[in-house]
Amino acid sequence: MKMNQAINNEHEHEAALETIEQLLEAEPGTPEGDKFDTLAKMIEEYEDIHHRLNE
């Protein structure tokens, strides 16, 4: 998965979750920290669309 593209399906979502788990201790401002931030935004956007909770 390229870091600047959206998560398009559940398989990519699972892969992103696995990757972000490995980056939980990443320091802000480092390449790993930047990757964490980007993945977090991508995951949030995907989940907002595909995993909405019924209100």
Coordinates of C-alpha atoms in Angstrom, one line a residue:
M1 CA 0.0 0.0 0.0
K2 CA 1.3 3.4 -0.9
M3 CA 1.2 5.9 1.9
N4 CA -0.5 8.6 0.0
Q5 CA -3.4 6.6 -1.3
A6 CA -6.7 5.8 0.4
I7 CA -7.5 2.4 2.0
N8 CA -9.9 0.8 -0.5
N9 CA -11.0 -2.5 1.1
E10 CA -11.0 -4.6 4.2
H11 CA -7.8 -6.4 3.2
E12 CA -5.9 -3.0 3.0
H13 CA -7.5 -1.9 6.2
E14 CA -6.3 -5.0 8.1
A15 CA -2.8 -4.5 6.6
A16 CA -2.8 -0.8 7.8
L17 CA -3.9 -1.8 11.3
E18 CA -1.0 -4.4 11.5
T19 CA 1.5 -1.8 10.3
I20 CA 0.3 0.9 12.6
E21 CA 0.6 -1.5 15.6
Q22 CA 4.3 -1.8 14.8
L23 CA 4.6 2.0 14.8
L24 CA 2.9 2.7 18.2
E25 CA 6.2 3.7 19.8
A26 CA 7.4 5.9 16.9
E27 CA 8.8 9.3 17.9
P28 CA 7.0 12.3 16.4
G29 CA 9.0 14.1 13.7
T30 CA 10.8 10.9 12.6
P31 CA 10.0 9.0 9.3
E32 CA 8.3 6.3 11.4
G33 CA 6.3 9.0 13.3
D34 CA 5.2 10.5 10.0
K35 CA 4.2 7.1 8.7
F36 CA 2.2 6.5 11.9
D37 CA 0.4 9.9 11.4
T38 CA -0.4 9.2 7.8
L39 CA -1.7 5.7 8.5
A40 CA -3.8 6.9 11.4
K41 CA -5.5 9.4 9.1
M42 CA -6.0 6.8 6.4
I43 CA -7.5 4.3 8.9
E44 CA -9.8 7.0 10.4
E45 CA -11.1 8.0 7.0
Y46 CA -11.8 4.4 6.0
E47 CA -13.5 3.6 9.2
D48 CA -15.6 6.7 9.1
I49 CA -17.0 5.5 5.8
H50 CA -17.1 1.7 6.3
H51 CA -17.4 1.1 10.0
R52 CA -19.8 3.7 11.1
L53 CA -21.6 3.0 14.3
N54 CA -25.4 3.4 14.3
E55 CA -26.3 6.5 16.2

